[in-house]
Amino acid sequence: MSNKYNLDKENSITDEIYFRNRRKIMSSSLVIPFLLNSSLFASTRKNLPFIKDTEFSTNEQTNTIKQITSYNNFYELGSGKRDPMFNSDKLKTDEWTLTIDGLVEKPLVLSMDDLIKRYQLEERIYRLRCVEAWSMVVPWIGFELRHILKEVKPLYNAKYVSFESILDPVNLPGQKRNVLNWPYREGLRMDEALNPLTLISVGLYGKVMPNQNGAPVRLIVPWKYGFKSIKSIVKISFVEDEPICTWNQQAPDEYGFYSNVNPYVDHPRWSQKRERRIGEFGKRDTLLFNGYSKFVNNLYTGMDLEKFF
Ligand SMILES: Nc1nc2c(c(=O)[nH]1)N[C@H]1C(S)=C(S)[C@@H](COP(=O)(O)O)O[C@H]1N2
Ligand SMILES: [Mo]
């Protein structure tokens, strides 16, 4: 096995469904599939410099760029899985800044150029397991969140890290209604934030982040359900108390603060024992901590994972 990219094969079932729907949506029959294909997926994204990680990356087959950019959850761009792709141009990422504040010695405000130059970027191939029982394997580009922590120096009373996404109801179609309590928010315990698996990601497949995947900067926490991996982050704050998390606030019985991938604790409305890898027909077993036990087990020793789900 090797870390070979799964370059766009045109024959997967998701691609087929996608093209069928797309043809329905495009009213003009003059749009030939070739044009459609090239304009939607031809990459104008800028290349990023990076080194390849071997320590934490999986050597499973990666999902295709098409699969990764056409089946997303990103409620700011709509609640359907295809909405983020169709509405991707509604996310405005110009002049983006990332603010790091709260209980720290040295707060920071970084432009995207600053951020990309400041930290050595790595390619990390991670599984991402959505709470809705599907998963993907993505070659993310990013750096460990703990490198930011080292720099801002959290104060002794900082016990959690809170993350906030963009708020732009003028442009973001999903934010024109209160589908969620905007802006989208997430949080981690300090030791989870310091774990080397926890990534700040600025791209995938060697290039800057596609809008639908959370451009220009997002979090990746591979042992937790996908919704913890907050997209399009504008602010990271160090705080004393457990921060508000959007899905936990929305439905506390269904989504806990921890949300570690756990096949032994079902969601109240469905099983978490198995998952469908996007592009595959059958299902595979879901692994405890999404298969990252070796790296994160120790964070939860002595904790009742049914209570702290
Ligand atoms: N701001 C924001 N971040 C978000 C979401 C969202 O709706 N808004 N959806 C989450 C969910 S449920 C998942 S599964 C992942 C999907 O990431 P991907 O589209 O890159 O696969 O993003 C997460 N981050
Ligand atoms: Mo998700």
Coordinates of C-alpha atoms and ligand atoms in Angstrom, one line a residue:
M1 CA 0.0 0.0 0.0
S2 CA 1.1 3.5 -0.6
N3 CA -0.2 7.1 -0.2
K4 CA -1.2 7.2 -3.8
Y5 CA -3.8 9.8 -4.7
N6 CA -7.0 8.5 -6.1
L7 CA -7.1 10.6 -9.1
D8 CA -10.4 11.5 -10.6
K9 CA -12.1 8.4 -11.8
E10 CA -15.3 9.3 -13.5
N11 CA -17.2 6.1 -12.6
S12 CA -18.0 6.2 -8.9
I13 CA -21.6 6.2 -7.9
T14 CA -21.4 9.6 -6.1
D15 CA -20.0 11.2 -9.3
E16 CA -22.8 9.6 -11.3
I17 CA -25.5 10.9 -9.0
Y18 CA -23.9 14.2 -8.9
F19 CA -23.8 14.6 -12.7
R20 CA -27.4 13.4 -13.1
N21 CA -28.6 16.1 -10.6
R22 CA -26.4 18.7 -12.1
R23 CA -27.8 18.0 -15.5
K24 CA -31.3 18.4 -14.1
I25 CA -30.4 21.7 -12.5
M26 CA -28.6 23.2 -15.5
S27 CA -31.7 24.0 -17.7
S28 CA -29.7 24.5 -20.9
S29 CA -29.1 21.4 -22.8
L30 CA -26.2 23.2 -24.6
V31 CA -23.9 22.8 -21.7
I32 CA -21.9 19.8 -22.7
P33 CA -20.6 17.5 -19.9
F34 CA -17.0 18.1 -20.8
L35 CA -17.3 21.9 -20.2
L36 CA -19.2 21.3 -17.1
N37 CA -16.6 18.9 -15.8
S38 CA -13.7 21.1 -16.6
S39 CA -15.1 24.3 -15.3
L40 CA -16.3 22.8 -12.0
F41 CA -13.3 20.8 -11.1
A42 CA -10.4 22.3 -13.0
S43 CA -8.3 23.6 -10.3
T44 CA -7.4 27.3 -10.2
R45 CA -6.4 26.9 -6.6
K46 CA -2.8 28.0 -5.7
N47 CA -0.2 25.5 -4.8
L48 CA 1.0 25.4 -1.2
P49 CA 4.6 24.4 -0.1
F50 CA 4.5 21.4 2.2
I51 CA 6.4 18.3 3.5
K52 CA 4.8 14.9 3.7
D53 CA 4.0 13.5 7.1
T54 CA 4.4 9.8 7.7
E55 CA 3.8 9.6 11.4
F56 CA 0.1 10.2 11.6
S57 CA -1.1 9.8 8.0
T58 CA -3.1 6.8 7.0
N59 CA -2.1 4.8 3.9
E60 CA -5.7 4.1 2.9
Q61 CA -6.8 5.1 -0.5
T62 CA -7.7 8.8 -0.5
N63 CA -11.1 10.0 -1.8
T64 CA -11.0 11.9 -5.1
I65 CA -11.0 15.7 -5.3
K66 CA -14.4 15.5 -6.8
Q67 CA -15.8 13.4 -3.9
I68 CA -14.1 15.7 -1.4
T69 CA -15.5 18.9 -3.0
S70 CA -19.0 17.8 -4.0
Y71 CA -20.3 16.0 -0.8
N72 CA -20.0 18.4 2.1
N73 CA -21.7 19.6 5.3
F74 CA -21.3 23.4 5.5
Y75 CA -24.6 24.9 6.7
E76 CA -23.5 28.5 6.0
L77 CA -23.7 27.4 2.3
G78 CA -26.9 25.4 2.6
S79 CA -28.1 22.3 4.4
G80 CA -27.9 19.9 1.4
K81 CA -24.7 17.9 0.7
R82 CA -24.4 19.4 -2.7
D83 CA -25.2 23.0 -1.7
P84 CA -21.7 23.9 -0.5
M85 CA -20.4 23.1 -4.0
F86 CA -23.1 25.0 -5.9
N87 CA -22.9 28.0 -3.5
S88 CA -19.1 27.9 -3.0
D89 CA -18.7 31.4 -4.5
K90 CA -20.9 32.9 -1.8
L91 CA -18.1 32.5 0.7
K92 CA -15.9 35.6 0.6
T93 CA -12.4 35.0 1.8
D94 CA -10.5 38.2 0.7
E95 CA -8.7 40.1 3.4
W96 CA -9.3 37.2 5.8
T97 CA -7.7 37.5 9.3
L98 CA -7.5 34.9 12.1
T99 CA -7.6 36.4 15.6
I100 CA -6.1 34.5 18.5
D101 CA -7.2 36.0 21.8
G102 CA -8.6 35.4 25.3
L103 CA -6.5 34.1 28.1
V104 CA -3.1 34.4 26.5
E105 CA 0.1 36.3 27.0
K106 CA 0.5 37.3 23.4
P107 CA -2.6 37.7 21.3
L108 CA -2.2 37.5 17.5
V109 CA -4.0 38.7 14.4
L110 CA -2.8 37.0 11.3
S111 CA -3.5 37.4 7.7
M112 CA -3.6 34.2 5.6
D113 CA -0.2 35.1 4.1
D114 CA 1.2 35.5 7.6
L115 CA -0.3 32.2 8.7
I116 CA 1.0 30.2 5.7
K117 CA 4.5 31.6 6.0
R118 CA 4.7 31.3 9.7
Y119 CA 4.3 27.6 10.1
Q120 CA 5.8 24.6 8.2
L121 CA 3.0 23.1 6.3
E122 CA 2.6 19.3 6.2
E123 CA 0.4 16.9 4.2
R124 CA -1.6 14.8 6.6
I125 CA -3.8 12.1 5.2
Y126 CA -6.6 11.6 7.7
R127 CA -9.9 9.9 7.9
L128 CA -12.9 12.2 8.6
R129 CA -15.9 10.4 10.1
C130 CA -19.2 12.4 9.9
V131 CA -21.8 11.8 12.7
E132 CA -24.1 10.9 9.8
A133 CA -22.2 7.6 9.4
W134 CA -20.2 8.4 6.3
S135 CA -16.4 8.9 6.0
M136 CA -13.8 10.2 3.7
V137 CA -10.0 10.1 3.5
V138 CA -8.5 13.5 2.7
P139 CA -4.9 14.7 2.1
W140 CA -5.1 17.8 4.2
I141 CA -2.4 20.5 4.2
G142 CA -1.8 22.2 7.5
F143 CA 0.1 22.4 10.8
E144 CA -0.4 21.3 14.4
L145 CA -2.6 23.7 16.4
R146 CA -0.1 23.3 19.3
H147 CA 2.4 25.4 17.3
I148 CA 0.0 28.4 17.7
L149 CA -0.4 27.6 21.4
K150 CA 3.4 27.7 21.9
E151 CA 3.5 31.1 20.4
V152 CA 0.5 32.9 22.2
K153 CA 1.3 31.2 25.5
P154 CA -2.0 30.5 27.2
L155 CA -2.4 31.7 30.8
Y156 CA -2.7 29.2 33.7
N157 CA -6.5 29.6 33.9
A158 CA -7.0 28.8 30.1
K159 CA -8.6 25.4 30.2
Y160 CA -10.4 25.3 26.8
V161 CA -10.0 26.6 23.3
S162 CA -13.0 28.0 21.5
F163 CA -13.4 28.5 17.7
E164 CA -15.7 30.7 15.8
S165 CA -16.6 30.7 12.1
I166 CA -17.3 33.6 9.8
L167 CA -20.5 35.6 10.2
D168 CA -21.6 37.1 6.9
P169 CA -25.4 36.9 6.5
V170 CA -25.3 39.3 3.5
N171 CA -23.4 36.8 1.4
L172 CA -23.9 33.4 3.0
P173 CA -27.2 31.9 2.0
G174 CA -27.5 29.7 5.1
Q175 CA -27.1 32.6 7.4
K176 CA -30.1 34.4 6.1
R177 CA -32.2 32.1 8.3
N178 CA -31.7 30.9 11.8
V179 CA -31.1 27.2 10.8
L180 CA -28.3 27.3 13.4
N181 CA -27.4 29.9 16.0
W182 CA -24.8 31.7 14.0
P183 CA -21.8 32.0 13.9
Y184 CA -20.9 28.3 14.0
R185 CA -18.8 27.6 17.1
E186 CA -16.8 24.7 18.4
G187 CA -14.5 23.9 21.3
L188 CA -11.8 21.6 22.6
R189 CA -10.3 20.9 26.0
M190 CA -6.7 22.2 26.3
D191 CA -5.1 18.8 26.2
E192 CA -7.1 17.9 23.0
A193 CA -6.0 21.1 21.4
L194 CA -2.4 20.3 22.3
N195 CA -2.5 16.7 20.8
P196 CA -0.3 16.5 17.7
L197 CA -3.2 15.1 15.7
T198 CA -5.1 18.3 16.0
L199 CA -4.5 20.3 12.8
I200 CA -5.1 23.8 11.5
S201 CA -5.7 23.2 7.8
V202 CA -5.3 25.6 5.0
G203 CA -5.6 23.3 2.0
L204 CA -6.0 19.9 0.5
Y205 CA -4.5 17.9 -2.4
G206 CA -1.5 20.2 -2.3
K207 CA -3.5 23.4 -2.9
V208 CA -5.3 26.1 -0.9
M209 CA -8.6 25.0 0.7
P210 CA -11.7 24.9 -1.6
N211 CA -14.4 27.2 -0.3
Q212 CA -16.8 24.3 0.3
N213 CA -14.3 22.6 2.6
G214 CA -13.9 25.6 4.8
A215 CA -11.6 28.1 3.1
P216 CA -9.3 29.7 4.0
V217 CA -8.6 28.1 7.4
R218 CA -10.3 25.3 9.3
L219 CA -9.8 22.8 12.1
I220 CA -9.3 19.0 11.7
V221 CA -9.8 16.8 14.7
P222 CA -9.7 13.3 13.1
W223 CA -10.8 11.2 16.2
K224 CA -14.0 13.2 16.6
Y225 CA -17.2 13.4 14.5
G226 CA -16.8 15.8 11.6
F227 CA -18.8 18.6 13.0
K228 CA -16.0 19.3 15.5
S229 CA -13.8 20.2 12.5
I230 CA -15.0 23.7 12.3
K231 CA -14.7 25.5 8.9
S232 CA -13.7 29.1 7.9
I233 CA -12.4 30.1 11.3
V234 CA -12.1 33.8 12.1
K235 CA -11.3 33.5 15.8
I236 CA -9.6 31.2 18.3
S237 CA -10.1 32.1 21.9
F238 CA -8.6 30.7 25.1
V239 CA -11.2 30.4 27.8
E240 CA -11.7 29.1 31.3
D241 CA -15.1 27.4 30.9
E242 CA -16.3 24.8 28.5
P243 CA -17.2 26.8 25.4
I244 CA -20.6 26.8 23.6
C245 CA -20.6 24.4 20.6
T246 CA -23.2 24.9 17.9
W247 CA -24.5 21.3 17.6
N248 CA -24.4 20.7 21.3
Q249 CA -26.4 23.9 21.8
Q250 CA -28.8 22.9 19.0
A251 CA -29.5 19.4 20.3
P252 CA -27.7 18.6 23.5
D253 CA -29.2 15.0 23.7
E254 CA -27.8 14.1 20.3
Y255 CA -24.4 15.9 20.2
G256 CA -22.2 16.1 23.2
F257 CA -19.2 18.4 23.9
Y258 CA -16.7 15.5 23.3
S259 CA -18.2 13.8 20.3
N260 CA -15.4 11.3 20.0
V261 CA -16.1 8.8 17.3
N262 CA -17.4 5.8 19.2
P263 CA -19.1 2.8 17.7
Y264 CA -20.3 1.7 21.2
V265 CA -22.4 4.8 21.9
D266 CA -25.2 5.2 19.3
H267 CA -26.7 8.5 18.3
P268 CA -30.3 8.5 19.7
R269 CA -31.7 8.2 16.2
W270 CA -29.2 5.9 14.5
S271 CA -26.4 3.4 15.0
Q272 CA -22.8 4.5 15.0
K273 CA -21.4 1.0 14.6
R274 CA -20.8 1.2 10.8
E275 CA -20.1 3.8 8.2
R276 CA -20.0 4.2 4.4
R277 CA -16.8 5.4 2.9
I278 CA -17.9 7.9 0.2
G279 CA -17.5 6.1 -3.2
E280 CA -18.0 2.6 -1.8
F281 CA -21.1 0.5 -1.8
G282 CA -20.9 -1.6 1.4
K283 CA -20.3 -0.4 4.9
R284 CA -17.3 -0.8 7.1
D285 CA -17.0 -1.0 10.8
T286 CA -16.5 2.3 12.7
L287 CA -13.4 2.2 14.9
L288 CA -13.2 3.7 18.4
F289 CA -11.7 7.2 18.1
N290 CA -12.0 6.8 14.3
G291 CA -9.0 4.4 14.5
Y292 CA -6.7 7.0 16.3
S293 CA -6.8 5.3 19.7
K294 CA -3.1 4.9 19.9
F295 CA -2.7 8.7 19.8
V296 CA -5.6 9.8 21.9
N297 CA -6.6 7.0 24.3
N298 CA -4.7 8.7 27.2
L299 CA -6.8 11.8 27.0
Y300 CA -9.9 10.0 28.2
T301 CA -8.6 7.5 30.8
G302 CA -11.1 7.2 33.7
M303 CA -13.8 9.0 31.8
D304 CA -17.2 7.4 31.3
L305 CA -17.6 7.8 27.5
E306 CA -21.3 7.1 27.6
K307 CA -21.8 10.0 29.9
F308 CA -19.3 12.3 28.2
F309 CA -20.3 11.5 24.7
Ligands
LIG1 N1 -18.6 26.4 10.0 C1 -19.0 25.1 9.8 N2 -18.1 24.2 10.0 C2 -18.4 22.9 9.8 C3 -19.7 22.5 9.4 C4 -20.7 23.6 9.2 O1 -21.8 23.4 8.8 N3 -20.2 24.9 9.4 N4 -20.1 21.2 9.2 C5 -19.3 20.2 9.9 C6 -19.6 18.8 9.5 S1 -21.0 18.2 10.1 C7 -18.7 18.0 8.9 S2 -19.0 16.4 8.6 C8 -17.4 18.6 8.3 C9 -17.3 18.3 6.8 O2 -16.1 18.7 6.3 P1 -15.8 18.5 4.7 O3 -16.9 19.1 4.0 O4 -14.5 19.1 4.5 O5 -15.8 17.0 4.5 O6 -17.3 20.0 8.5 C10 -17.8 20.5 9.8 N5 -17.5 21.9 9.9
MO2 MO -20.8 15.8 10.0

